[in-house]
mmCIF file of C-alpha atoms in Angstrom:
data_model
loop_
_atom_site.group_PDB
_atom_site.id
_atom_site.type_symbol
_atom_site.label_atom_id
_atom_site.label_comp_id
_atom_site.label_asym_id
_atom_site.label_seq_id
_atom_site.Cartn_x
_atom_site.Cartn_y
_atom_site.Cartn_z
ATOM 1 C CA UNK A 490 65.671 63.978 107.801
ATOM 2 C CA UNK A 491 67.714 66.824 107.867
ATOM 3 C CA UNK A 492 64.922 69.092 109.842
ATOM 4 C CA UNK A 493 64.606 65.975 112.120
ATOM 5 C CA UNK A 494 67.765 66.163 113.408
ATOM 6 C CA UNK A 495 68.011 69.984 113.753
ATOM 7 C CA UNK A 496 65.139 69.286 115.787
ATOM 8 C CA UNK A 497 65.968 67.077 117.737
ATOM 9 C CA UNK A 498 69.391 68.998 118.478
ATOM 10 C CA UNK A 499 67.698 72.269 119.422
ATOM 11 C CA UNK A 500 65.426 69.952 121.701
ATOM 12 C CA UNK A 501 68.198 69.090 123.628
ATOM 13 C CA UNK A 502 69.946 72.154 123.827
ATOM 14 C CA UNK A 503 66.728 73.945 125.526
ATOM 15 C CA UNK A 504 66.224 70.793 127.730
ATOM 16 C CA UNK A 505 70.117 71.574 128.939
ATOM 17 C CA UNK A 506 69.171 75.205 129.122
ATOM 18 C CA UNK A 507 66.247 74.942 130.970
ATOM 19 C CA UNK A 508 67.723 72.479 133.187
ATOM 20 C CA UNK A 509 70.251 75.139 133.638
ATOM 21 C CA UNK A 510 67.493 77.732 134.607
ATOM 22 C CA UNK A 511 65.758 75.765 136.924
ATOM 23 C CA UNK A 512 68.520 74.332 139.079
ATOM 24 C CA UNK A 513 69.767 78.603 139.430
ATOM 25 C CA UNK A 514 65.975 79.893 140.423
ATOM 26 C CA UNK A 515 66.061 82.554 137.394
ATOM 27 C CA UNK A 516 62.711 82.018 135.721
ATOM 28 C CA UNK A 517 60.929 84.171 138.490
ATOM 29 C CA UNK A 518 63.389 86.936 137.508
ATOM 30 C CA UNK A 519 62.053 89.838 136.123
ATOM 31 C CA UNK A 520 63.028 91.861 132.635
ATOM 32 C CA UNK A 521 61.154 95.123 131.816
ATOM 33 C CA UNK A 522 58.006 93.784 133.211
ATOM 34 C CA UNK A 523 58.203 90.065 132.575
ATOM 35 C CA UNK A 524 59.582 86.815 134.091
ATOM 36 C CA UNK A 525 62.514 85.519 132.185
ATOM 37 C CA UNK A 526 60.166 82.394 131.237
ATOM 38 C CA UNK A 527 57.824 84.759 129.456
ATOM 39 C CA UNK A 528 60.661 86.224 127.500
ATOM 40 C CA UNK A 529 61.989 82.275 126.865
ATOM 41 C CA UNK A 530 58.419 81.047 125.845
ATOM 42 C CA UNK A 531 58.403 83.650 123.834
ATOM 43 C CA UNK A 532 61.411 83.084 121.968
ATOM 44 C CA UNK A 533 61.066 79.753 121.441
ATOM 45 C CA UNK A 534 57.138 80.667 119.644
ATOM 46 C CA UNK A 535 59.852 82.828 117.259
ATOM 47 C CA UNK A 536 62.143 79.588 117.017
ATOM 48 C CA UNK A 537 59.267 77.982 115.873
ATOM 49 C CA UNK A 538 57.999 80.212 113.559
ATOM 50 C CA UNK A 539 61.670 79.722 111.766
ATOM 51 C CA UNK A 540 61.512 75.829 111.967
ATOM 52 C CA UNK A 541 58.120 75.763 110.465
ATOM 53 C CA UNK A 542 58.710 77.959 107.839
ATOM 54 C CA UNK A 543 62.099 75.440 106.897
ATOM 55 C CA UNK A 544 59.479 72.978 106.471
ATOM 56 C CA UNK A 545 56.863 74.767 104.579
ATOM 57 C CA UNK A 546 59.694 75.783 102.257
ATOM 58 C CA UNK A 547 61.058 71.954 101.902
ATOM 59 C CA UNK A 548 57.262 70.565 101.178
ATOM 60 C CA UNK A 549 56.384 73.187 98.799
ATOM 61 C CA UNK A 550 59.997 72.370 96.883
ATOM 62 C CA UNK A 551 60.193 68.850 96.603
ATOM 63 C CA UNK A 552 56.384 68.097 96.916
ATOM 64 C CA UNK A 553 53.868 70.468 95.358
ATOM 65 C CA UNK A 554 55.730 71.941 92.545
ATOM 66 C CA UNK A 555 56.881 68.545 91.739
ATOM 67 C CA UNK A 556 52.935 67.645 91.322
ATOM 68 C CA UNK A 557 51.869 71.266 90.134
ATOM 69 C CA UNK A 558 54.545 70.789 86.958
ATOM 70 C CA UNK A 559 52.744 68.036 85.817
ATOM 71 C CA UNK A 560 49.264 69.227 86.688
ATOM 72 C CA UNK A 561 46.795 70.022 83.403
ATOM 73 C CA UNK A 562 45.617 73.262 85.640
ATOM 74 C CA UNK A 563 46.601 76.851 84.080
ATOM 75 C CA UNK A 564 48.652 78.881 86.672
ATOM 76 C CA UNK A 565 49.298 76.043 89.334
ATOM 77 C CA UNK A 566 52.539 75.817 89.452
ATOM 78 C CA UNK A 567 53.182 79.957 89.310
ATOM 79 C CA UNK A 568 50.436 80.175 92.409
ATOM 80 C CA UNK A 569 52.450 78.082 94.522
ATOM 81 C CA UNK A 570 55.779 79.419 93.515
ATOM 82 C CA UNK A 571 54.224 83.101 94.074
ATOM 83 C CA UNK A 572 52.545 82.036 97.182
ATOM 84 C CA UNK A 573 56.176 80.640 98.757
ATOM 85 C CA UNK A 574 57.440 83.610 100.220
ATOM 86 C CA UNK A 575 54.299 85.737 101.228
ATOM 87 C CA UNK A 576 53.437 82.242 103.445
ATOM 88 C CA UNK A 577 56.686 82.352 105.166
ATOM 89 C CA UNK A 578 56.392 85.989 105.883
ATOM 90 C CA UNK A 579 52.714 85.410 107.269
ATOM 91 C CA UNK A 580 54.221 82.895 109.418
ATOM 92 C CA UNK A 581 57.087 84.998 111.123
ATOM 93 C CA UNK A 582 53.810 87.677 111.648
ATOM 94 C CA UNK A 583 51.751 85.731 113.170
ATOM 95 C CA UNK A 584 54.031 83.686 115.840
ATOM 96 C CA UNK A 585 55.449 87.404 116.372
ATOM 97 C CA UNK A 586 52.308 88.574 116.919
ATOM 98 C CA UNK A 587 51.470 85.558 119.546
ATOM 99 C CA UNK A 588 54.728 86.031 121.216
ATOM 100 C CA UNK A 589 54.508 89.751 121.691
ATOM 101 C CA UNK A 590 50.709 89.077 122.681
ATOM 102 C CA UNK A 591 51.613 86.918 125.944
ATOM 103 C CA UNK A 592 54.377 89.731 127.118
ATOM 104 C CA UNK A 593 53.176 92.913 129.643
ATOM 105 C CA UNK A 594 53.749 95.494 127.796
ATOM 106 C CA UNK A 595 52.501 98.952 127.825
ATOM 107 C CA UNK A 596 49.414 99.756 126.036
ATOM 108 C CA UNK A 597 50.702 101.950 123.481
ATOM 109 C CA UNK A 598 52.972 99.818 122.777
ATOM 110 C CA UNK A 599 50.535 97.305 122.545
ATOM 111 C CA UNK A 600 48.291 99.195 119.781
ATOM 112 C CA UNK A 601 51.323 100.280 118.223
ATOM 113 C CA UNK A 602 52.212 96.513 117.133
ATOM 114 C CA UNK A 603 48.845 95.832 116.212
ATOM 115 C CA UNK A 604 48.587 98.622 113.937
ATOM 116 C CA UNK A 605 51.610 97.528 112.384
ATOM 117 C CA UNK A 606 50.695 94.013 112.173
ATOM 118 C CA UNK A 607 47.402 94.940 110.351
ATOM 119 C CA UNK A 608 49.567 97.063 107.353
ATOM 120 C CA UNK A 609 51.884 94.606 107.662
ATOM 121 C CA UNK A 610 49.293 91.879 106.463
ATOM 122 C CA UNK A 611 47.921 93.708 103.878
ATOM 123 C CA UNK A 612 51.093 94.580 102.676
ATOM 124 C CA UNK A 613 51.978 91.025 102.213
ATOM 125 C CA UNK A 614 48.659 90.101 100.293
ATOM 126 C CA UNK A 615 49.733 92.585 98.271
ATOM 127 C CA UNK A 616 53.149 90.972 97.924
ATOM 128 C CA UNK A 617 51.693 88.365 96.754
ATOM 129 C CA UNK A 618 49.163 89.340 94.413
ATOM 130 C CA UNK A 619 52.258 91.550 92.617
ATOM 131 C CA UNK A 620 54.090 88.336 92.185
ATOM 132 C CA UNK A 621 51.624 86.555 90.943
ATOM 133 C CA UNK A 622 50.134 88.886 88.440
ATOM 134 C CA UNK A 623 53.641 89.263 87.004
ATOM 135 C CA UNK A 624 54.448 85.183 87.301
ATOM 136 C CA UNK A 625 51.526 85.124 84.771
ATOM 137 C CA UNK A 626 52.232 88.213 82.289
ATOM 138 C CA UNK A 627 55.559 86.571 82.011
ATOM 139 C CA UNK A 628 54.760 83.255 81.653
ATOM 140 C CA UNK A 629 51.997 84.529 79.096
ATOM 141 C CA UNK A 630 55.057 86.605 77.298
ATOM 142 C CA UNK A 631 57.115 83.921 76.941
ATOM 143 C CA UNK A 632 54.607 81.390 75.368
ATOM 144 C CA UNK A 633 54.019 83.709 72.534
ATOM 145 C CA UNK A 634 57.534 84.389 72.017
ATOM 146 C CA UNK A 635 57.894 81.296 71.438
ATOM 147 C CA UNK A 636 54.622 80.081 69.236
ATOM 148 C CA UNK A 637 53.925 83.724 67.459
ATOM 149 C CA UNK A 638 57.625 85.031 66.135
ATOM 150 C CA UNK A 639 55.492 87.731 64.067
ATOM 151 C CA UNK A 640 54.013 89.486 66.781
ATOM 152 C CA UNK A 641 56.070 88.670 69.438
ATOM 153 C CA UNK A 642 58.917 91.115 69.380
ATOM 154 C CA UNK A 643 56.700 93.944 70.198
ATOM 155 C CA UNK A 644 54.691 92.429 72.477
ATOM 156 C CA UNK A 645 58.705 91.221 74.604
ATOM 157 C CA UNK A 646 59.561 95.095 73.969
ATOM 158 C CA UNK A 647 56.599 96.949 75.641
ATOM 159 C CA UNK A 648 56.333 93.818 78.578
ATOM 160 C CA UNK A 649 59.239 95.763 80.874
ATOM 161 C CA UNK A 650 56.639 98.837 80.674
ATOM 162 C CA UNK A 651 53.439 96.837 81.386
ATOM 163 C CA UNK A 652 55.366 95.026 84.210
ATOM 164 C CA UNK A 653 56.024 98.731 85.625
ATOM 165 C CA UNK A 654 52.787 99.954 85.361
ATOM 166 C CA UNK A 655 50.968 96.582 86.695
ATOM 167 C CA UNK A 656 53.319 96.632 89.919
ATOM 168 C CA UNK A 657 52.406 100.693 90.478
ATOM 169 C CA UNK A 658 48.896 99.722 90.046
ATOM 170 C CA UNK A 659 48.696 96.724 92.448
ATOM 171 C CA UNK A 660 51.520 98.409 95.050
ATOM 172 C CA UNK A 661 49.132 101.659 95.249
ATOM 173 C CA UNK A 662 45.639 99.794 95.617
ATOM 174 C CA UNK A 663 47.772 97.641 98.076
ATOM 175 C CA UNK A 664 49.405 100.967 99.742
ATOM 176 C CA UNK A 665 45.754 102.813 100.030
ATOM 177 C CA UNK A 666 44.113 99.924 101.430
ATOM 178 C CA UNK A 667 47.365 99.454 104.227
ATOM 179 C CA UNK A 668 46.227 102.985 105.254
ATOM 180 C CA UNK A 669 42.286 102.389 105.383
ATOM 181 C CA UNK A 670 43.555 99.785 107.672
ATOM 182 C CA UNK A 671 44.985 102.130 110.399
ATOM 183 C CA UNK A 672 42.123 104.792 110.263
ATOM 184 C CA UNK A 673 43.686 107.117 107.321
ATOM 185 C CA UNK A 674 40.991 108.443 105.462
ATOM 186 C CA UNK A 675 41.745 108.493 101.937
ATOM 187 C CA UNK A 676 39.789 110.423 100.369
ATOM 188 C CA UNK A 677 40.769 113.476 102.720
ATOM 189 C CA UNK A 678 45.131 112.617 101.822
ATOM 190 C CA UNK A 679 44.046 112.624 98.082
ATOM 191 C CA UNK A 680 41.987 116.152 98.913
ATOM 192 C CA UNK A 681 45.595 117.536 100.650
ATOM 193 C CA UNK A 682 47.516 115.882 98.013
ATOM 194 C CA UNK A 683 45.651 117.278 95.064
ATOM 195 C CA UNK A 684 46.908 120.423 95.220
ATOM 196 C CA UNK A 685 50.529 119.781 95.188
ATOM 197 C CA UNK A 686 49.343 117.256 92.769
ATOM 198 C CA UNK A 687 48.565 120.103 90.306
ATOM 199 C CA UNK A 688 51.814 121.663 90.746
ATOM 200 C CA UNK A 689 53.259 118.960 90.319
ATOM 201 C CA UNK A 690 51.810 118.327 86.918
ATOM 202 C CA UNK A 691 52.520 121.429 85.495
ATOM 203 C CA UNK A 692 56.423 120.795 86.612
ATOM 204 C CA UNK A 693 56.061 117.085 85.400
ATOM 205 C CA UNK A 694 55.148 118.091 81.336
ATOM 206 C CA UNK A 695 58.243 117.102 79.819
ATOM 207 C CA UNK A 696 58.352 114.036 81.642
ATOM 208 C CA UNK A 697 54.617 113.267 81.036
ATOM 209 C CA UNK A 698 55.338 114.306 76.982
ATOM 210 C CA UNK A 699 58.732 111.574 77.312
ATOM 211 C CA UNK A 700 56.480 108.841 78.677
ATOM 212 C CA UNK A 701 53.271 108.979 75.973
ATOM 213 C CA UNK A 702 56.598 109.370 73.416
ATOM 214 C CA UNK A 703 57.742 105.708 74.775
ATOM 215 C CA UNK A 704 54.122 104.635 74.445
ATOM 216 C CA UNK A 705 53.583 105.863 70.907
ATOM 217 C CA UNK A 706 56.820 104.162 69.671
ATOM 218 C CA UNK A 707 55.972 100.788 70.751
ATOM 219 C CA UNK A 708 52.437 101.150 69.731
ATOM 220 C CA UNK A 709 53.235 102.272 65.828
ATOM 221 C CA UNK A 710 56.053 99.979 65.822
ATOM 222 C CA UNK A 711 58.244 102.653 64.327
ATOM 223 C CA UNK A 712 61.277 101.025 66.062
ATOM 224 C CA UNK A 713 62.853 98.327 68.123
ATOM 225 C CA UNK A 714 65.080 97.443 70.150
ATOM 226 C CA UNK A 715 68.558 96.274 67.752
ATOM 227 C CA UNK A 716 67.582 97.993 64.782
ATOM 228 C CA UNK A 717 69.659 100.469 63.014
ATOM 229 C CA UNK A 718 67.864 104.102 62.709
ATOM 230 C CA UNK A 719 68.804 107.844 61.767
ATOM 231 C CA UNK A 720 67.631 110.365 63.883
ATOM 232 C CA UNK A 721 68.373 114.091 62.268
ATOM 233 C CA UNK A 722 71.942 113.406 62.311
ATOM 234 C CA UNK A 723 72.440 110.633 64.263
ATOM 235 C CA UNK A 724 72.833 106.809 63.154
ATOM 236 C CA UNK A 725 73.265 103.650 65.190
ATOM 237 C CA UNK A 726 72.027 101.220 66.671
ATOM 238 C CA UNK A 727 68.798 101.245 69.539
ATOM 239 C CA UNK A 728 69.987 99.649 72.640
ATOM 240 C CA UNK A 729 67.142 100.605 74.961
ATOM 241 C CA UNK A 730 63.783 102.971 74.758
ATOM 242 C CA UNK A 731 62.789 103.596 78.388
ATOM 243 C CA UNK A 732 59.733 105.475 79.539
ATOM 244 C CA UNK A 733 61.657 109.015 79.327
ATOM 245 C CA UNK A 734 64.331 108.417 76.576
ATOM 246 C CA UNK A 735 65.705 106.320 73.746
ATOM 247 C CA UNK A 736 69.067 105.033 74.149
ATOM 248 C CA UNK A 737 71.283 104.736 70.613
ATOM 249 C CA UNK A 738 74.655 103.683 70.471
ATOM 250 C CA UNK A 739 76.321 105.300 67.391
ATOM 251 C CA UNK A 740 78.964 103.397 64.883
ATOM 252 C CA UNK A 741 81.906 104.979 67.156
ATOM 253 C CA UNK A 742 80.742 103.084 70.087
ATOM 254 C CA UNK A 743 79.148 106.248 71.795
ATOM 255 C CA UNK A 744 75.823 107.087 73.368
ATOM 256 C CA UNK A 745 73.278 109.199 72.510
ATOM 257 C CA UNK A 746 69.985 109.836 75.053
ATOM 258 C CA UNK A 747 67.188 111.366 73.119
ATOM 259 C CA UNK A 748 64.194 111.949 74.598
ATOM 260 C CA UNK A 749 61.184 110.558 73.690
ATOM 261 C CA UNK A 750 58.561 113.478 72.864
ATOM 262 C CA UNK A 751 61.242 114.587 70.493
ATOM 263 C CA UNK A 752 61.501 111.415 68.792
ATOM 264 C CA UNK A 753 57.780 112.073 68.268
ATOM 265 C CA UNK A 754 57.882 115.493 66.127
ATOM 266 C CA UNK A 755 61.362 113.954 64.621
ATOM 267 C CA UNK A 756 62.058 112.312 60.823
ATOM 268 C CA UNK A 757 63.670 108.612 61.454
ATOM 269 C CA UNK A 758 64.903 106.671 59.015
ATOM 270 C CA UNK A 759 64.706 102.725 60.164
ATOM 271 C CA UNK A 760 67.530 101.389 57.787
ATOM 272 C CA UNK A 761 67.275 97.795 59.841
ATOM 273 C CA UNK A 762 63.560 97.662 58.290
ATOM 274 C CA UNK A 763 64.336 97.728 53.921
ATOM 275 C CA UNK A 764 64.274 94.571 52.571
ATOM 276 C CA UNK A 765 67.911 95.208 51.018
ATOM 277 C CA UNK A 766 70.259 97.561 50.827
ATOM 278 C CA UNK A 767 70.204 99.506 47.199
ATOM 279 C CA UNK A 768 73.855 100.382 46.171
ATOM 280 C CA UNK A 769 74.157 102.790 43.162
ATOM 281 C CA UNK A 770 78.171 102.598 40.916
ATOM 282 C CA UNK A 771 79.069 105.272 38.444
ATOM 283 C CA UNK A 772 81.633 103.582 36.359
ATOM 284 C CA UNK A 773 83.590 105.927 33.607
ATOM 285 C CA UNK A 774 85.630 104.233 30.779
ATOM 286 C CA UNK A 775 87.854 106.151 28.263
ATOM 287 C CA UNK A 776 86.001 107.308 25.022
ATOM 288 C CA UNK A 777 88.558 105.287 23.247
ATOM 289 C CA UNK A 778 86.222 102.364 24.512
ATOM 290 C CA UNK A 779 84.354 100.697 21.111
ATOM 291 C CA UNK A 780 80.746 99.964 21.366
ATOM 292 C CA UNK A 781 81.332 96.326 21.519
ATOM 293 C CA UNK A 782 83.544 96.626 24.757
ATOM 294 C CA UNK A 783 81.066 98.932 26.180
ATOM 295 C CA UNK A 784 78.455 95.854 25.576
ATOM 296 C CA UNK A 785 81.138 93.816 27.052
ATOM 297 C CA UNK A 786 81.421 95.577 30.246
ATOM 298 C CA UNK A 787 77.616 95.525 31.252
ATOM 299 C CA UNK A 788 77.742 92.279 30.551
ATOM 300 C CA UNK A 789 80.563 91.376 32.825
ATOM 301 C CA UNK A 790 78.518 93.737 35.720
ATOM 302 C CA UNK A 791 75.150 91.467 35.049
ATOM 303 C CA UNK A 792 77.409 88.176 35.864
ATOM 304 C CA UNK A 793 78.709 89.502 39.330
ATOM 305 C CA UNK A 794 75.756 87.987 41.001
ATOM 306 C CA UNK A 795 77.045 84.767 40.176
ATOM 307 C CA UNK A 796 80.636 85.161 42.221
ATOM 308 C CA UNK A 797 79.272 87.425 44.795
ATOM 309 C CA UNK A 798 76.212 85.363 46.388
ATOM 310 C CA UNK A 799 75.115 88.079 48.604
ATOM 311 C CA UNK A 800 73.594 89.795 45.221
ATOM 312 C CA UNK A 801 69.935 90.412 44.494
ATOM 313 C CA UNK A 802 70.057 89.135 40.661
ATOM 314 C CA UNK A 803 66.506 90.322 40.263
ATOM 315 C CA UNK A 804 66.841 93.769 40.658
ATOM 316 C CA UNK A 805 70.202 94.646 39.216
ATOM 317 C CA UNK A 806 70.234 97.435 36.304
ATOM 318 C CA UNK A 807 73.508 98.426 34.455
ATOM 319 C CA UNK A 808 73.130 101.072 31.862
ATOM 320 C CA UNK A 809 75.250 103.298 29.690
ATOM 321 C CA UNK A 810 74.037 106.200 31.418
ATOM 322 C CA UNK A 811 75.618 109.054 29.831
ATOM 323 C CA UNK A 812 78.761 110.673 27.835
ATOM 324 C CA UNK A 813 80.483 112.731 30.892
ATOM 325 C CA UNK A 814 83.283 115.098 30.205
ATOM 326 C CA UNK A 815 85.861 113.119 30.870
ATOM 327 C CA UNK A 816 84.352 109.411 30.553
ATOM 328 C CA UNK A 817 81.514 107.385 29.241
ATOM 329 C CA UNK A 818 79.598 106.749 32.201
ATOM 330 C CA UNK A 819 77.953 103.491 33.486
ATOM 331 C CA UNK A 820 75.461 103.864 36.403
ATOM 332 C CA UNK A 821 75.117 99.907 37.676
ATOM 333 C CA UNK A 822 72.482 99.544 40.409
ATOM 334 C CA UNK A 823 72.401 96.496 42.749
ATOM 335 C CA UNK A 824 71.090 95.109 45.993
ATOM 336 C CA UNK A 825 72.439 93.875 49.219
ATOM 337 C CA UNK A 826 70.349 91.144 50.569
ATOM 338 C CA UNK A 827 69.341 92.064 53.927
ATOM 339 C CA UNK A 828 71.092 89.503 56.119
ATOM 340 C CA UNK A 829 74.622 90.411 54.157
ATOM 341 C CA UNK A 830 77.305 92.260 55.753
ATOM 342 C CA UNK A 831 76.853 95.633 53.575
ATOM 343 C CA UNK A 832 80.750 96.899 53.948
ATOM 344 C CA UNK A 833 82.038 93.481 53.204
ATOM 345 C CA UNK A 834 79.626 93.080 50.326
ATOM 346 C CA UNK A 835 80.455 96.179 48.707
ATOM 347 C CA UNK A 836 84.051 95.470 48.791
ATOM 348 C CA UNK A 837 83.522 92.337 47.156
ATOM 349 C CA UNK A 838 81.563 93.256 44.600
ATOM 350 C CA UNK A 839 84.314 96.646 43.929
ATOM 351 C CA UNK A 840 86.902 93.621 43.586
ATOM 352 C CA UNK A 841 84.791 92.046 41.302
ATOM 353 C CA UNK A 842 84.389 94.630 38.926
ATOM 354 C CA UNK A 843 88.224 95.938 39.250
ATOM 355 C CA UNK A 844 89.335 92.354 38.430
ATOM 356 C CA UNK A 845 87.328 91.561 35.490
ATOM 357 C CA UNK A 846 87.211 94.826 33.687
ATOM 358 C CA UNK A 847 91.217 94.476 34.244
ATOM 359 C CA UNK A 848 90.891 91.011 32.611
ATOM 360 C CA UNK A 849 89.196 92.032 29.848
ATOM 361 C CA UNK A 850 91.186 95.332 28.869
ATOM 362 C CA UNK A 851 88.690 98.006 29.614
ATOM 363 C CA UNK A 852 90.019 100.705 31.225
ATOM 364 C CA UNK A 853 88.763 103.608 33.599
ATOM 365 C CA UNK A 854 88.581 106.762 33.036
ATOM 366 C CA UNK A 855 90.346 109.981 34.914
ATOM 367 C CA UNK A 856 89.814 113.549 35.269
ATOM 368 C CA UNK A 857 91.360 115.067 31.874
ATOM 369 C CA UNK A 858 91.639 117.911 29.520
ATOM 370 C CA UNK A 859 92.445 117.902 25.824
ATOM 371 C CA UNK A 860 93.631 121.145 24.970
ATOM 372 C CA UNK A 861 93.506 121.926 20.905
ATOM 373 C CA UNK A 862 96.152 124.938 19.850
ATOM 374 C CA UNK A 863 95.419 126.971 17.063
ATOM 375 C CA UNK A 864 98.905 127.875 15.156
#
């Protein structure tokens, strides 16, 4: 209803207007080689154009995507949604083109807007096929991400590169087809450009190393995006790998670029991928400790699972380890489960042994000397 009335409102307004025109005797008038009712008939094609596209974009809204989202056919519903704005901008062309087509204008000028027109169409096929083709890989993305969780991640990871290299692909079939179109010949601009295309190359190696780097990492898997990783001597967290570089953002909140083709010939350490965090305690107690308190004490370590629940019972080892200098030494071995927080953990688990080693009267060792004098 809303179009109806607009409608109807610019109806009368160019009824008024060219009541106007008539009663003054100005349609004979002549602007740069046409009648001011040339120039008015062709604006009002152009005012058309606009009003039909308002209605195009009203029916495809609240008509066919209603009926393509609950249609059983694959790819419906992303055709029409792709197809929205490439038909309104073939619209505007063509009642441009029909408008222009009625004026006297020069000849030049003339071949000039055909040319034009004829890129301007292919360029907008090729608008189209671009977002339709990327409608689908994300639609396609997004269903496994959310029926495969195993394979997923990778495949949501390396999508921002395919969708880079599909639109490069389609925009330069699109872009050498726009010049076919207008009499370029190809084949001699890829013959001119070769050449600079070779010195270009050889300028373009590090950049060319960076990008088959970015490829190789998602392809191994050897990171991701949110995991933890040491680089040499860097640590911290991956926050983006791009075509040219990785992106990590270190524990004091700083970033570090690396580029790819050096992660390549690099040693990383993914800490985000162990299955738990192995945590290794050299305990001393005074050699005044009897063998029955020493029992006592890995005891107490092999219950700590049970008050700190972030504790991998399986694989805990305590062990009178050794008779240091100063101590008798107790090497206990545990595991952080992988979703714990590891600081916290540790701290808990330090508490743990301070408090009931305290409770039951064993006490640590320090750094000391006896010293024996011979009188």
């Amino acid at each position: 209803m809303r179009i109806y009335y607009i409608y109807i409102t610019f109806a009368a307004l160019f009824k008024q207007l060219a009541h106007f025109i008539y009663s003054h005797t100005m349609l004979e008038n002549m602007y740069y080689g046409n009648s001011v009712q040339d120039w008015g008939i062709s604006i009002l094609i152009i005012a058309g154009g606009i009003m039909l596209n308002q209605i195009i974009l009203i029916l495809n809204r609240r008509v066919i995507q209603r009926i393509t989202k609950k249609s059983k056919i694959l790819y419906d519903a992303l055709f029409f949604i792709a197809l929205e704005k490439p038909v309104m901008l073939g619209v505007m062309l063509v009642v441009i083109r029909v408008a222009v087509d009625r004026l006297s204008l020069s000849a030049g000028l003339h071949d000039l807007i055909a040319q034009s027109y004829r890129v301007l169409i292919v360029l907008n096929i090729t608008w189209f096929i671009a977002r339709f083709v990327i409608a689908v890989a994300e639609e396609h993305c997004s269903h496994q991400k959310t029926s495969r969780k195993g394979k997923v991640y990778f495949d949501h990871q390396l999508f921002p590169m395919i969708k880079r290299g599909l639109l490069v692909f389609i925009w330069l079939i699109g872009g050498v087809t726009a010049l076919s179109e207008v009499g370029i010949k190809v084949t001699t601009l890829l013959g001119t450009l070769g050449i600079g295309g070779i010195a270009l190359a050889l300028a373009a190696q590090d950049t060319v190393k960076n990008i088959l780097g970015g490829i190789t990492i998602f392809v191994d898997r050897t990171f991701r995006i949110g995991d933890i990783i040491t680089v040499e001597t860097t640590e911290g967290v991956v926050e983006d790998i791009g075509l040219r570089s990785t992106r990590i953002r270190t524990y004091d909140k700083r970033i570090v670029i690396i580029p790819n083709y050096k992660l390549m010939d690099a040693s990383i350490t993914n800490i985000s991928s162990e299955p738990a965090r192995r945590v290794v305690v050299n305990l001393g107690l005074t050699y005044d400790t009897r063998p029955d308190q020493m029992q006592q004490a890995l005891d107490l370590l092999k219950h700590i699972p049970q008050t700190v629940s972030d504790i991998n019972d399986k694989d805990l080892v305590a062990t009178f380890s050794e008779f240091g200098e100063s101590a008798l030494i107790i090497t206990f071995v545990y595991f952080i489960r992988k979703q714990a927080d590891i600081r916290e953990t540790i701290s808990k688990v330090n508490f743990e042994i301070l408090r009931t080693f305290s409770d039951a009267g064993l006490n640590f060792a320090f750094p000391s000397q006896t010293i024996y004098l011979d009188q």
